[in-house]
PDB file of C-alpha atoms in Angstrom:
ATOM      1  CA  MET C   1      26.478 -37.595   1.173  1.00  0.00           C
ATOM      2  CA  THR C   2      28.365 -40.163  -1.066  1.00  0.00           C
ATOM      3  CA  LEU C   3      28.744 -43.794  -0.261  1.00  0.00           C
ATOM      4  CA  ARG C   4      32.412 -43.167   0.251  1.00  0.00           C
ATOM      5  CA  HIS C   5      31.678 -40.422   2.862  1.00  0.00           C
ATOM      6  CA  LEU C   6      29.038 -42.605   4.565  1.00  0.00           C
ATOM      7  CA  ALA C   7      31.279 -45.525   4.695  1.00  0.00           C
ATOM      8  CA  SER C   8      34.143 -43.317   6.332  1.00  0.00           C
ATOM      9  CA  SER C   9      31.717 -42.175   9.019  1.00  0.00           C
ATOM     10  CA  VAL C  10      30.913 -45.776  10.190  1.00  0.00           C
ATOM     11  CA  PRO C  11      33.429 -46.893  12.822  1.00  0.00           C
ATOM     12  CA  SER C  12      35.490 -49.928  12.053  1.00  0.00           C
ATOM     13  CA  PRO C  13      34.978 -53.161  14.214  1.00  0.00           C
ATOM     14  CA  ALA C  14      38.273 -52.218  15.896  1.00  0.00           C
ATOM     15  CA  ARG C  15      37.266 -48.758  16.829  1.00  0.00           C
ATOM     16  CA  TRP C  16      33.844 -49.990  18.000  1.00  0.00           C
ATOM     17  CA  LEU C  17      35.493 -52.359  20.278  1.00  0.00           C
ATOM     18  CA  ALA C  18      37.874 -49.805  21.609  1.00  0.00           C
ATOM     19  CA  SER C  19      35.062 -47.513  22.425  1.00  0.00           C
ATOM     20  CA  TRP C  20      33.360 -50.086  24.589  1.00  0.00           C
ATOM     21  CA  THR C  21      36.417 -51.380  26.379  1.00  0.00           C
ATOM     22  CA  SER C  22      36.885 -47.665  27.495  1.00  0.00           C
ATOM     23  CA  ALA C  23      33.324 -47.032  28.314  1.00  0.00           C
ATOM     24  CA  ALA C  24      32.533 -45.803  31.877  1.00  0.00           C
ATOM     25  CA  VAL C  25      31.176 -48.685  33.941  1.00  0.00           C
ATOM     26  CA  THR C  26      28.895 -48.241  36.881  1.00  0.00           C
ATOM     27  CA  VAL C  27      27.377 -50.825  39.300  1.00  0.00           C
ATOM     28  CA  GLU C  28      23.896 -50.484  40.891  1.00  0.00           C
ATOM     29  CA  ALA C  29      23.186 -53.177  43.549  1.00  0.00           C
ATOM     30  CA  ALA C  30      20.218 -52.099  45.686  1.00  0.00           C
ATOM     31  CA  GLY C  31      20.252 -53.636  49.220  1.00  0.00           C
ATOM     32  CA  ILE C  32      23.969 -54.980  48.787  1.00  0.00           C
ATOM     33  CA  PRO C  33      26.570 -53.814  51.289  1.00  0.00           C
ATOM     34  CA  GLU C  34      28.814 -51.151  49.802  1.00  0.00           C
ATOM     35  CA  SER C  35      31.805 -53.397  50.291  1.00  0.00           C
ATOM     36  CA  LEU C  36      30.442 -56.059  48.066  1.00  0.00           C
ATOM     37  CA  ARG C  37      29.253 -53.635  45.458  1.00  0.00           C
ATOM     38  CA  SER C  38      32.811 -52.159  45.396  1.00  0.00           C
ATOM     39  CA  GLU C  39      34.223 -55.595  44.866  1.00  0.00           C
ATOM     40  CA  ALA C  40      31.913 -56.184  41.838  1.00  0.00           C
ATOM     41  CA  GLU C  41      32.998 -52.835  40.387  1.00  0.00           C
ATOM     42  CA  SER C  42      36.657 -53.653  40.797  1.00  0.00           C
ATOM     43  CA  PHE C  43      36.155 -57.038  39.117  1.00  0.00           C
ATOM     44  CA  LEU C  44      34.502 -55.263  36.074  1.00  0.00           C
ATOM     45  CA  ALA C  45      37.335 -52.733  35.968  1.00  0.00           C
ATOM     46  CA  ALA C  46      39.834 -55.498  35.842  1.00  0.00           C
ATOM     47  CA  HIS C  47      38.020 -57.095  32.925  1.00  0.00           C
ATOM     48  CA  ARG C  48      37.827 -53.742  31.002  1.00  0.00           C
ATOM     49  CA  LYS C  49      39.527 -55.301  27.866  1.00  0.00           C
ATOM     50  CA  GLU C  50      36.364 -57.485  27.486  1.00  0.00           C
ATOM     51  CA  ALA C  51      34.198 -55.576  25.126  1.00  0.00           C
ATOM     52  CA  PHE C  52      31.050 -57.670  25.263  1.00  0.00           C
ATOM     53  CA  SER C  53      29.047 -56.675  28.486  1.00  0.00           C
ATOM     54  CA  GLU C  54      27.003 -59.912  28.476  1.00  0.00           C
ATOM     55  CA  ARG C  55      30.238 -61.856  29.089  1.00  0.00           C
ATOM     56  CA  LYS C  56      31.220 -59.539  31.850  1.00  0.00           C
ATOM     57  CA  ALA C  57      27.765 -60.159  33.353  1.00  0.00           C
ATOM     58  CA  GLN C  58      28.442 -63.990  33.049  1.00  0.00           C
ATOM     59  CA  ALA C  59      31.811 -63.625  34.680  1.00  0.00           C
ATOM     60  CA  LEU C  60      30.278 -61.570  37.529  1.00  0.00           C
ATOM     61  CA  ARG C  61      27.759 -64.430  38.272  1.00  0.00           C
ATOM     62  CA  ARG C  62      30.533 -67.062  38.263  1.00  0.00           C
ATOM     63  CA  ARG C  63      32.815 -65.025  40.503  1.00  0.00           C
ATOM     64  CA  PHE C  64      30.267 -63.798  43.024  1.00  0.00           C
ATOM     65  CA  GLY C  65      27.921 -66.468  44.391  1.00  0.00           C
ATOM     66  CA  TRP C  66      25.604 -63.976  46.031  1.00  0.00           C
ATOM     67  CA  ILE C  67      24.615 -62.522  42.673  1.00  0.00           C
ATOM     68  CA  LYS C  68      21.143 -63.771  41.565  1.00  0.00           C
ATOM     69  CA  SER C  69      21.077 -61.940  38.291  1.00  0.00           C
ATOM     70  CA  VAL C  70      22.779 -59.189  36.303  1.00  0.00           C
ATOM     71  CA  ARG C  71      21.041 -56.793  33.858  1.00  0.00           C
ATOM     72  CA  VAL C  72      23.172 -54.838  31.517  1.00  0.00           C
ATOM     73  CA  ARG C  73      22.053 -51.278  30.404  1.00  0.00           C
ATOM     74  CA  ARG C  74      23.887 -49.494  27.834  1.00  0.00           C
ATOM     75  CA  GLN C  75      23.843 -45.764  27.900  1.00  0.00           C
ATOM     76  CA  TRP C  76      24.664 -45.125  24.111  1.00  0.00           C
ATOM     77  CA  LEU C  77      24.854 -41.402  24.094  1.00  0.00           C
ATOM     78  CA  ALA C  78      26.933 -41.240  27.299  1.00  0.00           C
ATOM     79  CA  GLY C  79      29.152 -44.108  26.138  1.00  0.00           C
ATOM     80  CA  ALA C  80      28.677 -45.983  29.369  1.00  0.00           C
ATOM     81  CA  VAL C  81      27.471 -49.201  30.691  1.00  0.00           C
ATOM     82  CA  ARG C  82      25.618 -49.917  33.857  1.00  0.00           C
ATOM     83  CA  PHE C  83      25.264 -53.345  35.480  1.00  0.00           C
ATOM     84  CA  ASP C  84      22.235 -53.719  37.638  1.00  0.00           C
ATOM     85  CA  ILE C  85      22.883 -56.526  40.134  1.00  0.00           C
ATOM     86  CA  GLU C  86      20.291 -58.401  42.158  1.00  0.00           C
ATOM     87  CA  GLY C  87      21.523 -60.316  45.024  1.00  0.00           C
ATOM     88  CA  HIS C  88      20.012 -63.421  46.657  1.00  0.00           C
ATOM     89  CA  LYS C  89      17.886 -62.890  49.685  1.00  0.00           C
ATOM     90  CA  ALA C  90      19.216 -65.033  52.435  1.00  0.00           C
ATOM     91  CA  ALA C  91      16.701 -66.916  54.368  1.00  0.00           C
ATOM     92  CA  ALA C  92      19.123 -68.905  56.575  1.00  0.00           C
ATOM     93  CA  ARG C  93      22.771 -70.031  57.101  1.00  0.00           C
ATOM     94  CA  LEU C  94      23.569 -73.491  56.027  1.00  0.00           C
ATOM     95  CA  ARG C  95      25.681 -75.904  57.905  1.00  0.00           C
ATOM     96  CA  ARG C  96      26.856 -79.432  56.812  1.00  0.00           C
ATOM     97  CA  LYS C  97      28.561 -81.722  59.250  1.00  0.00           C
ATOM     98  CA  GLY C  98      28.845 -78.901  61.644  1.00  0.00           C
ATOM     99  CA  ARG C  99      30.634 -76.561  59.257  1.00  0.00           C
ATOM    100  CA  PRO C 100      29.445 -73.432  57.574  1.00  0.00           C
ATOM    101  CA  SER C 101      28.172 -74.187  54.085  1.00  0.00           C
ATOM    102  CA  GLY C 102      26.882 -70.907  52.593  1.00  0.00           C
ATOM    103  CA  TYR C 103      23.385 -69.644  52.590  1.00  0.00           C
ATOM    104  CA  LEU C 104      19.893 -70.622  51.743  1.00  0.00           C
ATOM    105  CA  SER C 105      18.019 -68.167  49.629  1.00  0.00           C
ATOM    106  CA  ASP C 106      14.284 -67.413  50.000  1.00  0.00           C
ATOM    107  CA  GLU C 107      13.789 -69.364  46.796  1.00  0.00           C
ATOM    108  CA  GLY C 108      15.674 -72.409  47.921  1.00  0.00           C
ATOM    109  CA  ALA C 109      19.069 -71.809  46.172  1.00  0.00           C
ATOM    110  CA  VAL C 110      22.212 -72.509  47.932  1.00  0.00           C
ATOM    111  CA  PHE C 111      24.904 -69.879  47.436  1.00  0.00           C
ATOM    112  CA  ALA C 112      28.177 -68.696  48.887  1.00  0.00           C
ATOM    113  CA  ALA C 113      28.771 -65.273  50.167  1.00  0.00           C
ATOM    114  CA  PRO C 114      31.001 -63.499  52.850  1.00  0.00           C
ATOM    115  CA  ASP C 115      29.629 -62.689  56.196  1.00  0.00           C
ATOM    116  CA  ALA C 116      29.184 -59.081  55.174  1.00  0.00           C
ATOM    117  CA  PHE C 117      26.460 -60.111  52.810  1.00  0.00           C
ATOM    118  CA  SER C 118      23.940 -60.756  55.636  1.00  0.00           C
ATOM    119  CA  PRO C 119      25.394 -59.526  58.968  1.00  0.00           C
ATOM    120  CA  GLY C 120      21.940 -59.906  60.643  1.00  0.00           C
ATOM    121  CA  VAL C 121      20.746 -62.849  62.703  1.00  0.00           C
ATOM    122  CA  LEU C 122      19.503 -65.757  60.515  1.00  0.00           C
ATOM    123  CA  PRO C 123      18.291 -69.261  61.506  1.00  0.00           C
ATOM    124  CA  VAL C 124      20.826 -72.035  60.951  1.00  0.00           C
ATOM    125  CA  ILE C 125      19.899 -75.021  59.027  1.00  0.00           C
ATOM    126  CA  GLU C 126      21.787 -78.196  59.682  1.00  0.00           C
ATOM    127  CA  ALA C 127      21.260 -80.125  56.452  1.00  0.00           C
ATOM    128  CA  GLU C 128      23.013 -83.073  55.153  1.00  0.00           C
ATOM    129  CA  ALA C 129      23.857 -83.513  51.388  1.00  0.00           C
ATOM    130  CA  SER C 130      20.997 -86.140  51.322  1.00  0.00           C
ATOM    131  CA  VAL C 131      18.229 -83.500  51.721  1.00  0.00           C
ATOM    132  CA  ALA C 132      19.373 -81.057  49.006  1.00  0.00           C
ATOM    133  CA  GLU C 133      16.254 -81.677  46.971  1.00  0.00           C
ATOM    134  CA  GLU C 134      14.150 -80.668  50.182  1.00  0.00           C
ATOM    135  CA  LEU C 135      15.856 -77.050  50.473  1.00  0.00           C
ATOM    136  CA  LYS C 136      13.266 -75.358  48.194  1.00  0.00           C
ATOM    137  CA  ALA C 137      10.458 -76.665  50.263  1.00  0.00           C
ATOM    138  CA  LEU C 138      12.330 -75.757  53.348  1.00  0.00           C
ATOM    139  CA  ALA C 139      12.734 -72.163  52.029  1.00  0.00           C
ATOM    140  CA  ALA C 140       8.911 -71.957  51.787  1.00  0.00           C
ATOM    141  CA  VAL C 141       8.597 -73.186  55.346  1.00  0.00           C
ATOM    142  CA  LEU C 142      11.014 -70.616  56.658  1.00  0.00           C
ATOM    143  CA  ALA C 143       9.136 -67.829  54.968  1.00  0.00           C
ATOM    144  CA  GLU C 144       6.049 -68.737  56.948  1.00  0.00           C
ATOM    145  CA  LEU C 145       7.859 -69.222  60.218  1.00  0.00           C
ATOM    146  CA  SER C 146       9.512 -65.921  60.006  1.00  0.00           C
ATOM    147  CA  ARG C 147       6.144 -63.961  59.985  1.00  0.00           C
ATOM    148  CA  PRO C 148       5.616 -61.979  63.150  1.00  0.00           C
ATOM    149  CA  GLY C 149       3.598 -63.898  65.580  1.00  0.00           C
ATOM    150  CA  GLU C 150       3.712 -67.327  63.930  1.00  0.00           C
ATOM    151  CA  LEU C 151       6.010 -68.720  66.571  1.00  0.00           C
ATOM    152  CA  PRO C 152       6.109 -68.150  70.281  1.00  0.00           C
ATOM    153  CA  SER C 153       9.732 -67.189  70.016  1.00  0.00           C
ATOM    154  CA  PRO C 154      12.254 -66.747  67.036  1.00  0.00           C
ATOM    155  CA  LEU C 155      13.479 -69.781  65.244  1.00  0.00           C
ATOM    156  CA  VAL C 156      17.187 -70.498  65.966  1.00  0.00           C
ATOM    157  CA  SER C 157      17.730 -73.525  63.860  1.00  0.00           C
ATOM    158  CA  MET C 158      16.303 -76.542  62.026  1.00  0.00           C
ATOM    159  CA  ARG C 159      17.964 -79.869  61.917  1.00  0.00           C
ATOM    160  CA  PHE C 160      17.499 -82.749  59.583  1.00  0.00           C
ATOM    161  CA  VAL C 161      17.109 -85.836  61.906  1.00  0.00           C
ATOM    162  CA  SER C 162      16.314 -88.660  59.477  1.00  0.00           C
ATOM    163  CA  ALA C 163      14.251 -89.655  56.578  1.00  0.00           C
ATOM    164  CA  GLY C 164      11.754 -91.113  58.959  1.00  0.00           C
ATOM    165  CA  ASP C 165      11.696 -88.383  61.605  1.00  0.00           C
ATOM    166  CA  GLY C 166      12.180 -85.436  59.188  1.00  0.00           C
ATOM    167  CA  TRP C 167      13.203 -82.016  60.668  1.00  0.00           C
ATOM    168  CA  GLN C 168      13.526 -80.777  64.188  1.00  0.00           C
ATOM    169  CA  ALA C 169      13.223 -76.983  65.081  1.00  0.00           C
ATOM    170  CA  LEU C 170      14.911 -75.122  67.940  1.00  0.00           C
ATOM    171  CA  LEU C 171      13.345 -71.901  69.250  1.00  0.00           C
ATOM    172  CA  SER C 172      15.113 -69.071  71.010  1.00  0.00           C
ATOM    173  CA  ASP C 173      13.408 -69.914  74.373  1.00  0.00           C
ATOM    174  CA  GLY C 174      14.764 -73.347  74.240  1.00  0.00           C
ATOM    175  CA  THR C 175      11.606 -75.111  72.891  1.00  0.00           C
ATOM    176  CA  VAL C 176      12.314 -78.104  70.762  1.00  0.00           C
ATOM    177  CA  VAL C 177       9.743 -78.907  68.125  1.00  0.00           C
ATOM    178  CA  ALA C 178       9.607 -82.229  66.128  1.00  0.00           C
ATOM    179  CA  TRP C 179       8.545 -80.690  62.954  1.00  0.00           C
ATOM    180  CA  GLY C 180       8.617 -83.643  60.811  1.00  0.00           C
ATOM    181  CA  THR C 181       8.009 -83.271  57.019  1.00  0.00           C
ATOM    182  CA  LEU C 182       8.093 -80.065  55.249  1.00  0.00           C
ATOM    183  CA  ASP C 183       4.298 -80.052  54.490  1.00  0.00           C
ATOM    184  CA  LEU C 184       1.070 -79.024  56.214  1.00  0.00           C
ATOM    185  CA  THR C 185       2.820 -75.918  57.675  1.00  0.00           C
ATOM    186  CA  ALA C 186      -0.376 -73.971  58.385  1.00  0.00           C
ATOM    187  CA  GLU C 187      -1.823 -77.043  60.311  1.00  0.00           C
ATOM    188  CA  LYS C 188       1.433 -77.511  62.273  1.00  0.00           C
ATOM    189  CA  LEU C 189       1.508 -73.870  63.263  1.00  0.00           C
ATOM    190  CA  ALA C 190      -2.133 -74.026  64.410  1.00  0.00           C
ATOM    191  CA  ARG C 191      -1.236 -77.117  66.540  1.00  0.00           C
ATOM    192  CA  LEU C 192       1.670 -75.316  68.166  1.00  0.00           C
ATOM    193  CA  ARG C 193      -0.540 -72.420  69.044  1.00  0.00           C
ATOM    194  CA  GLU C 194      -2.973 -74.835  70.683  1.00  0.00           C
ATOM    195  CA  VAL C 195      -0.179 -76.272  72.638  1.00  0.00           C
ATOM    196  CA  PHE C 196       1.179 -73.066  73.870  1.00  0.00           C
ATOM    197  CA  ALA C 197      -2.271 -71.952  74.691  1.00  0.00           C
ATOM    198  CA  GLN C 198      -2.587 -74.830  77.076  1.00  0.00           C
ATOM    199  CA  GLY C 199       0.670 -74.026  78.746  1.00  0.00           C
ATOM    200  CA  ARG C 200       4.112 -75.268  77.727  1.00  0.00           C
ATOM    201  CA  GLU C 201       4.812 -76.529  81.167  1.00  0.00           C
ATOM    202  CA  GLN C 202       2.400 -79.401  80.579  1.00  0.00           C
ATOM    203  CA  PHE C 203       4.637 -80.556  77.745  1.00  0.00           C
ATOM    204  CA  ALA C 204       8.034 -81.788  78.923  1.00  0.00           C
ATOM    205  CA  GLY C 205      10.686 -82.514  76.281  1.00  0.00           C
ATOM    206  CA  VAL C 206      10.160 -82.220  72.568  1.00  0.00           C
ATOM    207  CA  ILE C 207       6.876 -80.768  71.329  1.00  0.00           C
ATOM    208  CA  SER C 208       5.364 -82.511  68.112  1.00  0.00           C
ATOM    209  CA  ALA C 209       4.034 -80.087  65.556  1.00  0.00           C
TER     210      ALA C 209
END
């Protein structure tokens, strides 16, 4: 094969771009509701003219707050591109000044998502802007409180009271727990088990963890 023939067999930049703008696009999103996966797929279809898949991935993350990461997989022989989407795992719903303010992830990230993203029951976090730096620590506390048997009844909400008093927790049976700061979680849970073993009726009002 001569250099002339070799050169003619190499696609021009324009042809290369055309091949990837027309490539078949699929979206894999394990654990994500089908309606949201379809929205992501429709978004990519609307941006078909963009040949560079990494840019499409960046645009996806900007458009959909519930996306944690996007991995691009090129299937060269098939002329296709697959986008593997990982969504945030919601640990709680956030409220600020009494209004819904997105979700808190299990890693402490705040993100926006429609109700379809996490239709199950989640604890509600009443958090003011001043405690944003504590949300990562709060996510770690929620992970421990959500383990079966750690609390006498499921956690309904946690509310930031003040810098001095810290956090207050509400359980589904109506028990109010003055949780305080977001440290010493194991010790506080042990204290609560001790209190409940003695009988809740002996402790009127708010229980201190």
